Coordinates of C-alpha atoms in Angstrom, one line a residue:
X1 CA 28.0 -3.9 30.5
X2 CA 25.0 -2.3 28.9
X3 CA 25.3 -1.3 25.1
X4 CA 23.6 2.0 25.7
X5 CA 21.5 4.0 28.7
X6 CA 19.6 6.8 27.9
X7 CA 19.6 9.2 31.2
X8 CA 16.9 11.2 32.6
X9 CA 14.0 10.2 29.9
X10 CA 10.5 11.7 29.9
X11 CA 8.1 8.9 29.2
X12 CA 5.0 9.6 26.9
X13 CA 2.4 9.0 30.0
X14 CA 4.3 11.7 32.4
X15 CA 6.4 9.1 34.4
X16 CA 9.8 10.5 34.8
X17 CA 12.6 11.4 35.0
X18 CA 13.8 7.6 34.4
X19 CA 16.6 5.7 32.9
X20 CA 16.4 3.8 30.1
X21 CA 19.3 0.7 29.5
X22 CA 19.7 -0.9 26.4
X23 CA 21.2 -4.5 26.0
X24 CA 21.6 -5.7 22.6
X25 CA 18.4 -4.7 20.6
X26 CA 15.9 -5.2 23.4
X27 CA 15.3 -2.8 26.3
X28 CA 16.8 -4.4 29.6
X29 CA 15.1 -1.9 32.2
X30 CA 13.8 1.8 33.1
X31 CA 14.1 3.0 36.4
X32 CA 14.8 6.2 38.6
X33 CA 18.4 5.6 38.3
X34 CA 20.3 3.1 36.5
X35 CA 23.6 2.5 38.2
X36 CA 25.5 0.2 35.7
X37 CA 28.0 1.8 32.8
X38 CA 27.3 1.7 29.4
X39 CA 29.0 1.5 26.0
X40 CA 26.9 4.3 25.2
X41 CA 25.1 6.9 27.1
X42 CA 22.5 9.7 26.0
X43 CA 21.2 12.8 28.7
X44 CA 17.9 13.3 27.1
X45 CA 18.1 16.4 30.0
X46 CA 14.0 15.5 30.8
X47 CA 12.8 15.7 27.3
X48 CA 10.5 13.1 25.9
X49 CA 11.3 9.6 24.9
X50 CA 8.9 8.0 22.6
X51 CA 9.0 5.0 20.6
X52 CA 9.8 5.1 17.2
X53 CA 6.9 6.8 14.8
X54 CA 5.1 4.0 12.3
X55 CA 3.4 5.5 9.2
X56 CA 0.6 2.8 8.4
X57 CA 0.1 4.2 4.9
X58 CA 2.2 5.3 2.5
X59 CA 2.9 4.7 -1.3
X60 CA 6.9 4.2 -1.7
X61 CA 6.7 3.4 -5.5
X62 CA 5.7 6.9 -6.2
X63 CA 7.4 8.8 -3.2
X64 CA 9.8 11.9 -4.5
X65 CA 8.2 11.6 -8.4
X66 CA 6.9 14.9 -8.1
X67 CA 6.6 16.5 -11.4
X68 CA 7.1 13.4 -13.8
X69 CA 6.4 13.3 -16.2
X70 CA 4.0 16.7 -15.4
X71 CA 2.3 17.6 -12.2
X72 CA -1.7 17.3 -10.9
X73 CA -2.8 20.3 -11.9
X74 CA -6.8 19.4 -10.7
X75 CA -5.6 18.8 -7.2
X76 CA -7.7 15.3 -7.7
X77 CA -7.2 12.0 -6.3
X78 CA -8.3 11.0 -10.0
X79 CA -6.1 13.2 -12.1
X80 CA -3.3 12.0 -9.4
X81 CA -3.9 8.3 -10.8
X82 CA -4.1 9.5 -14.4
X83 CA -0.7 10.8 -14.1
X84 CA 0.5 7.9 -11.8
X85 CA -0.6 5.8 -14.7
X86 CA 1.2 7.8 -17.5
X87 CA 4.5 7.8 -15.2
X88 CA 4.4 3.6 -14.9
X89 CA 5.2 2.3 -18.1
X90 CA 8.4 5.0 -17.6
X91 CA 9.3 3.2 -14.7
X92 CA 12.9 1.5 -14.1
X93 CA 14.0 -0.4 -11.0
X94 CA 16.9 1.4 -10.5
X95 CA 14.8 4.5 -10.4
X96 CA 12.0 3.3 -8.0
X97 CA 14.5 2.0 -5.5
X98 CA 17.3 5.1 -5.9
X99 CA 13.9 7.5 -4.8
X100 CA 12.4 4.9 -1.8
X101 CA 16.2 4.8 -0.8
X102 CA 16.6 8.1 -0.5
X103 CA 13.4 8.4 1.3
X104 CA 14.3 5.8 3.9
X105 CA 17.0 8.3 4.6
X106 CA 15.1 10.9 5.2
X107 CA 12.5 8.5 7.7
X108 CA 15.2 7.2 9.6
X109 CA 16.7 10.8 10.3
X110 CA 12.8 11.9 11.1
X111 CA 12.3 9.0 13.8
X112 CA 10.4 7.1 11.5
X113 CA 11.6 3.5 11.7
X114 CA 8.4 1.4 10.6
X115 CA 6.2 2.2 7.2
X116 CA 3.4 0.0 5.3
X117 CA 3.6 0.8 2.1
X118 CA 1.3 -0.1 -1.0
X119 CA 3.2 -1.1 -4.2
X120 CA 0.9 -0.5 -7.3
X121 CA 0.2 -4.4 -8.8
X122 CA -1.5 -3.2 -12.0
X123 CA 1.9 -3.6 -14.1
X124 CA 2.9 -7.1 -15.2
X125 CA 6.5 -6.3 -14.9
X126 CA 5.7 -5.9 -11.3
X127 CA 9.5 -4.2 -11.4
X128 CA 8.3 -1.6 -8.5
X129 CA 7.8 -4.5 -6.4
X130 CA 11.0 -6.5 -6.6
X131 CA 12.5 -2.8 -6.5
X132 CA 10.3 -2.2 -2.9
X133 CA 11.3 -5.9 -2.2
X134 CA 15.2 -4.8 -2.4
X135 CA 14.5 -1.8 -0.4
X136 CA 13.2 -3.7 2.3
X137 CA 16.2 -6.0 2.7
X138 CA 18.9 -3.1 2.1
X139 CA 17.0 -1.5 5.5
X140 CA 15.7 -4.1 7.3
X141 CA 18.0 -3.5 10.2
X142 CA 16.8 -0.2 10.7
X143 CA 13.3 0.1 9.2
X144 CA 10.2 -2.3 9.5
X145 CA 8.9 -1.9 5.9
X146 CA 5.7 -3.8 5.0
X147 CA 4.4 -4.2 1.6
X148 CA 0.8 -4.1 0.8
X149 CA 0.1 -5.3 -3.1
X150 CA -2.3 -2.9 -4.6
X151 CA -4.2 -3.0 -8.0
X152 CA -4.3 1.0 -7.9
X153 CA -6.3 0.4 -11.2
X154 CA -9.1 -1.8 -9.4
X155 CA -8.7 -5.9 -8.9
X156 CA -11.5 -6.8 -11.2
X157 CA -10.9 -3.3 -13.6
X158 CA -7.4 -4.0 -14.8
X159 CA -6.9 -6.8 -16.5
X160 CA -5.0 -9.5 -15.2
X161 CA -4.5 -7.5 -11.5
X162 CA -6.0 -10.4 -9.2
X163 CA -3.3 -12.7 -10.9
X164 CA -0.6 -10.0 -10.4
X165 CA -1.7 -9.6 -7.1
X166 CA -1.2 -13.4 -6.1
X167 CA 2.3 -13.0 -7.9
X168 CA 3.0 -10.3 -5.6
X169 CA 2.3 -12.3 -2.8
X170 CA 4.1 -15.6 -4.0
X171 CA 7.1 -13.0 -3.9
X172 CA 7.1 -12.2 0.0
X173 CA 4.5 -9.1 -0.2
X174 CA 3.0 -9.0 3.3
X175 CA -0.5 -7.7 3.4
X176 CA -3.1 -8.3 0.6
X177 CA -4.7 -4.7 -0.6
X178 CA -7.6 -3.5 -2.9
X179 CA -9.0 -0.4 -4.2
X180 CA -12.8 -1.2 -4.6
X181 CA -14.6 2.4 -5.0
X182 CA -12.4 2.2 -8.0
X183 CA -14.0 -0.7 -10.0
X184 CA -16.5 0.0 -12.8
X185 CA -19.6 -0.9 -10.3
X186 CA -20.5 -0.8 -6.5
X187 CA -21.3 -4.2 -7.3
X188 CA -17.6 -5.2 -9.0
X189 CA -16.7 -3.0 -5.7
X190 CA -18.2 -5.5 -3.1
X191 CA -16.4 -8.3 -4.7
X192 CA -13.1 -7.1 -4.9
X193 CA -13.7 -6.3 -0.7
X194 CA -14.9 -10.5 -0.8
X195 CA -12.1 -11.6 -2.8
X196 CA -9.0 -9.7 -1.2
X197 CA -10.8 -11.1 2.0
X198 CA -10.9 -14.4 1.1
X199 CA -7.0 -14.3 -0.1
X200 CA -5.8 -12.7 2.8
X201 CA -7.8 -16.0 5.1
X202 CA -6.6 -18.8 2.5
X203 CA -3.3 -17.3 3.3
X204 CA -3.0 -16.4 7.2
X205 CA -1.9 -12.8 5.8
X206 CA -3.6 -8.9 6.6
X207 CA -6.1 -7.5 4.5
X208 CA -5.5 -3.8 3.7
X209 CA -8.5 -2.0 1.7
X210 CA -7.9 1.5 -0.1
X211 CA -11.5 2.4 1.4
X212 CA -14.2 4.4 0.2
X213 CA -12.2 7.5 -0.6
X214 CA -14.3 9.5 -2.3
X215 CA -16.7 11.9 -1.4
X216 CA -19.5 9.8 -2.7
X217 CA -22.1 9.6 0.2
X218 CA -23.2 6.3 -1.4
X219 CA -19.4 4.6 -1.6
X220 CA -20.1 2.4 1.1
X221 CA -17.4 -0.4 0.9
X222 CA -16.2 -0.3 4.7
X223 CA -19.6 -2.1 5.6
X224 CA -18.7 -5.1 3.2
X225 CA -15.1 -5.2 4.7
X226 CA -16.3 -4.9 8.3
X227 CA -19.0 -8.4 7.1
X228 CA -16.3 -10.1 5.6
X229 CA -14.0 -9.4 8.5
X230 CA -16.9 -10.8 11.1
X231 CA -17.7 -14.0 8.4
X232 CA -14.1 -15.0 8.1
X233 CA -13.0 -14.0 11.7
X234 CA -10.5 -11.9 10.2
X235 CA -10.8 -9.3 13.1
X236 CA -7.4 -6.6 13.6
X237 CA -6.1 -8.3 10.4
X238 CA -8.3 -6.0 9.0
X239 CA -7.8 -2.5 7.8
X240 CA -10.1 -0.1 6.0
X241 CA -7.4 3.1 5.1
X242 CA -9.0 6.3 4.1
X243 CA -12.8 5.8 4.6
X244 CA -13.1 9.4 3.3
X245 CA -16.5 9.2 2.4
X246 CA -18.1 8.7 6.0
X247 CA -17.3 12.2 7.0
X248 CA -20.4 12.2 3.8
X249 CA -22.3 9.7 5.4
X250 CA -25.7 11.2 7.0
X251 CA -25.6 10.6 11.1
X252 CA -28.5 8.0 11.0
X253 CA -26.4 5.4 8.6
X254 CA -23.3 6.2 10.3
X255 CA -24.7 5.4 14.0
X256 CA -25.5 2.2 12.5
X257 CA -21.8 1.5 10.7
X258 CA -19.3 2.4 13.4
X259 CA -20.9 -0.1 15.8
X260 CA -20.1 -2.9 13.3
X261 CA -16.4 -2.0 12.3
X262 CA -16.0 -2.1 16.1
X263 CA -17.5 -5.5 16.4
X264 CA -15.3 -6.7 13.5
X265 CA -12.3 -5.9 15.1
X266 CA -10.9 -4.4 12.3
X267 CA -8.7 -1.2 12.7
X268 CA -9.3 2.1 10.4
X269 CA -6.3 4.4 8.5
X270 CA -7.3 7.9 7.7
X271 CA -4.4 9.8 6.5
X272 CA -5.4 13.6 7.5
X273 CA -2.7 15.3 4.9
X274 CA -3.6 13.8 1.8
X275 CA -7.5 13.1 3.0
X276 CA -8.3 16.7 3.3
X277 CA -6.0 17.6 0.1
X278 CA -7.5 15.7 -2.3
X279 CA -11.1 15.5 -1.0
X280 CA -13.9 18.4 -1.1
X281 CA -12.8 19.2 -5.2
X282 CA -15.7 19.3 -6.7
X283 CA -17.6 21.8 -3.9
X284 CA -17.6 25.1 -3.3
X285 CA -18.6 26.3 0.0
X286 CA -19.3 25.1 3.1
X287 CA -16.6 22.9 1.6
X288 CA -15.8 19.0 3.1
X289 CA -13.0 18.1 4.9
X290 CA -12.8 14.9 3.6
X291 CA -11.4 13.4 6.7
X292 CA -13.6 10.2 8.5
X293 CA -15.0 10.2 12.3
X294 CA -11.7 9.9 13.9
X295 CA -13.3 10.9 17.4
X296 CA -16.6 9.1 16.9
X297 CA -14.8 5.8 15.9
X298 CA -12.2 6.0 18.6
X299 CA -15.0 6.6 21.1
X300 CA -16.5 2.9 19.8
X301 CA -13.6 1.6 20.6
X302 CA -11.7 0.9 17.0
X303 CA -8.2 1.3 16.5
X304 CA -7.6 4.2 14.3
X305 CA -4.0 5.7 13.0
X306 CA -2.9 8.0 11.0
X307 CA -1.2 7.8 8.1
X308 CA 0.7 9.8 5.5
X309 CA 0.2 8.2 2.4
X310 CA 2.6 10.5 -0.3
X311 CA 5.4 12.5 -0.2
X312 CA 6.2 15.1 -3.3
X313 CA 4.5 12.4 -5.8
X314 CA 1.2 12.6 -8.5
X315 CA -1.3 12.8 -5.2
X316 CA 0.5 15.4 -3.1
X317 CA 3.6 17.7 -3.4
X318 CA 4.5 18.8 0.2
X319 CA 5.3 16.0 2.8
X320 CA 8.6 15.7 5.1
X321 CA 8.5 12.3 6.2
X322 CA 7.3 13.7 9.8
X323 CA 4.8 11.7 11.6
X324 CA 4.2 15.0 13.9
X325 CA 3.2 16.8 11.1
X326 CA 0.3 13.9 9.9
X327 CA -0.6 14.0 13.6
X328 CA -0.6 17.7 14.0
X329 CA -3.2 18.0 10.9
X330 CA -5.4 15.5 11.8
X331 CA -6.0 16.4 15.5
X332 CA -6.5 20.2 14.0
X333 CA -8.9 18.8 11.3
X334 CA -11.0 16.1 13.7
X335 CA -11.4 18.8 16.5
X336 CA -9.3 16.6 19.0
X337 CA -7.7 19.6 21.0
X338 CA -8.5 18.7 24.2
X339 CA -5.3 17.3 26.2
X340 CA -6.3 14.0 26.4
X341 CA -7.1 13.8 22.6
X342 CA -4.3 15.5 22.0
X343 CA -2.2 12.8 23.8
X344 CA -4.0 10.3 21.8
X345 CA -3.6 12.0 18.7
X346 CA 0.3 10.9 19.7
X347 CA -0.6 7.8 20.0
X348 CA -1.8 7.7 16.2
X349 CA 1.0 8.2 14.8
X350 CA 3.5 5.9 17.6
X351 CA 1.9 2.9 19.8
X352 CA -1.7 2.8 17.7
X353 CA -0.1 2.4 14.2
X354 CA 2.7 -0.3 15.8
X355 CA -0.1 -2.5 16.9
X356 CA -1.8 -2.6 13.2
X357 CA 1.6 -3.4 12.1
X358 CA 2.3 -6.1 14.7
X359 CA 5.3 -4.3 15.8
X360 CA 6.8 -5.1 19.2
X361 CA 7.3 -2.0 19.7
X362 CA 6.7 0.2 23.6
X363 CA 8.5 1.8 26.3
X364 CA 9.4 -1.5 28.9
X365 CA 11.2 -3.8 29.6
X366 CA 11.7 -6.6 26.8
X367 CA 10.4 -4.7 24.2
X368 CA 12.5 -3.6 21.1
X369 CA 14.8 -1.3 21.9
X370 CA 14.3 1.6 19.2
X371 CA 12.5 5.2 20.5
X372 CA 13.1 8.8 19.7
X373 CA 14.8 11.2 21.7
X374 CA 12.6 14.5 20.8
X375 CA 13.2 18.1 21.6
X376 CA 10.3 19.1 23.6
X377 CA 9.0 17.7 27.0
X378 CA 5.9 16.3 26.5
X379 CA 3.6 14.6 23.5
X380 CA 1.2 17.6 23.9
X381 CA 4.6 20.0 23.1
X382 CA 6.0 17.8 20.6
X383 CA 2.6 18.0 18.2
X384 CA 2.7 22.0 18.9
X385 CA 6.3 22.4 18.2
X386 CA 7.2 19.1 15.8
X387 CA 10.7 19.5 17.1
X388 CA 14.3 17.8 16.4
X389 CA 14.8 14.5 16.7
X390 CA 17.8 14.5 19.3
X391 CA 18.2 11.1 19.0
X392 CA 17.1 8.2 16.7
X393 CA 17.7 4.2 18.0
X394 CA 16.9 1.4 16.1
X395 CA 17.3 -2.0 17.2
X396 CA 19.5 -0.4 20.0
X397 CA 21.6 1.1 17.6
X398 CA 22.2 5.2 17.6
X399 CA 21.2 5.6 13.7
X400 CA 20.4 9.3 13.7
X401 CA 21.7 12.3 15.8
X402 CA 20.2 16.3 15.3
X403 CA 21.3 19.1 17.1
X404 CA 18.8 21.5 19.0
X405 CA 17.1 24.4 17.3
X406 CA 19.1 27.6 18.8
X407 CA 18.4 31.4 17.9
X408 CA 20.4 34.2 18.1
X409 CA 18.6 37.0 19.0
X410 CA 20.2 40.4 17.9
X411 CA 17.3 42.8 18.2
X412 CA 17.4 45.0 21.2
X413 CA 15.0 47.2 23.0

């Protein structure tokens, strides 16, 4: 017996209808018609079945802190770490956990089942990550949470950061991370991007770089990452996340960049909410964007994702834990509305942002069995609408169930 089939599936790249059987937490088969009984069955009624959604970038230490101790009145990514700042020495575990708890909640119910957060190392207490550390245990069977340590007040600027950052490390973080358009120099800059590097080989662990966000035409950290990922054959370890400032870059230096992150290997993590939110401040009009050369850098071949970097925290007050939404942004933002951008703009935010995370993730045979069950028919419909989540599996385990959006129409002609 099967632990669970999920009947008349929609895949993501048009095949259906198709069957999808469960066994265990791995997915046994998908075919036309699956004649064996289940412990479990699901009609998704030929609606689409994804897999899960993975946010590549996100800050769970500060998630729901909105308003504490005052809110961001600039709109700035600085004033946001001003007031992040003021917030930490505040800090308990119990509060830190009790908030990422109840926004693990609020992912699983959303589809969301694998995040990469940064945890801010700048605090010798390092109390938010033990908390994070807890949080990923109490989950673990439904959510892959990956910690990234990062010295939000710069590596080489805060005193004693690269030590807490190797403490961090010691303690069963995952990913090494680094802020360097935030160090006193573009010099100090360049060697933080060296250093995490160098860390993250020594180790066998990812690299994770905070990246030139900034609208600072000459913040140009990414090409240091993209050498160091080439000299110490770091390749898809590798991630540069925002990379705001190339949307400043002029065409001629660009051209001459995205060539080299592709050769690197390494993958790229613009998170459209938050990019285009806190970036473009300082002008008036024709205003920035803020977000990087999502098409430009897909068409070289590197592996870009979105992520959605903060929910109702010091950076950004609006956020819902839905991948769709991050997706829906950025493809509006990067000009990707024809269908097959659209499709990959899907992707972003699904199979693109798994394979960063080293998730084993996919709709076949032998991979894990967790997807979504979504109200809509299609990944095209699903970024229009952002619908329910019908049904949400994690490890082959039903975790999350929402009913169908229905309306009552009373108005008569």
């Amino acid at each position: 017996m099967l632990d669970l089939i999920i009947r008349q599936a929609r895949l993501p790249d048009g095949r259906g209808p198709l069957d999808i059987a469960v066994a265990g937490d791995r997915i046994a088969q998908i075919a036309p018609r699956i004649d064996v009984v289940a412990a479990q069955e699901i009609d998704a009624a030929g609606q689409l079945v994804a897999p899960p959604f993975t946010d590549p970038h996100f800050h769970m230490d500060a998630t729901l802190s909105l308003g504490m101790p005052r809110l961001n009145t600039s709109g700035t990514l600085l004033e946001g770490i001003a007031l992040w700042g003021e917030l930490k020495p505040l800090l308990t575990p119990e509060a830190v956990m009790e908030r990422a708890l109840r926004y693990c909640d609020l992912a699983v119910s959303q589809g969301l089942l694998s995040i990469r957060s940064h945890v801010d190392v700048c605090d010798e207490r390092l109390l938010a990550v033990q908390a994070l550390l807890d949080v990923r245990e109490t989950f673990k069977r439904y959510i892959d949470l990956q910690l990234v340590a990062f010295p939000q007040d710069g590596a080489l600027r805060s005193p004693g950061a690269m030590e807490n950052l190797k403490r961090a490390l010691d303690m069963g973080v995952d990913v090494v991370g680094g802020i360097p358009h935030f160090e006193r120099t573009m010099a100090d800059g360049a060697r933080s991007v060296t250093r995490a590097c160098v860390i993250a080989a020594e180790r066998g662990l990812q690299v994770d770089l905070h990246c030139d966000e900034s609208d600072d035409p000459m913040s140009r950290h990414v090409e240091t990452l993209a050498y160091e990922a080439t000299r110490l054959g770091l390749g898809d370890r590798v991630v540069a996340s925002h990379v705001t400032a190339m949307h400043s870059y002029d065409n001629y230096y660009a051209t001459k960049l995205i060539p080299l992150i592709a050769e690197s290997g390494m993958n790229v993590v613009p998170n459209p909410l938050i990019n285009i939110t806190l970036q473009g401040r300082s002008d008036t009009y024709p205003r920035r964007r803020g977000l990087t050369r999502v098409p430009e850098l897909r068409a070289a071949g590197v592996n870009v994702a979105f992520g959605q970097d903060c929910v109702r925290d010091p950076w950004y007050p609006l956020g819902s834990g839905d991948m769709l939404d991050v997706a829906h942004m950025g493809l509006h933002v990067a000009l990707m509305t024809a269908p097959d951008d659209m499709r990959a703009a899907f992707d972003m935010v699904t199979g693109a942002p798994a394979e960063i995370m080293g998730l084993d993730f996919g709709l076949e045979a032998g991979k894990r069995g967790s997807l979504v069950v979504l109200d809509a028919p299609d990944p095209i419909e699903a970024l229009r609408l952002r619908p329910a989540r019908l049904c949400v599996v994690s490890n082959g385990r039903v975790v999350s169930r929402t009913r169908p959006a229905l309306s009552e129409i009373t108005a008569g002609f």
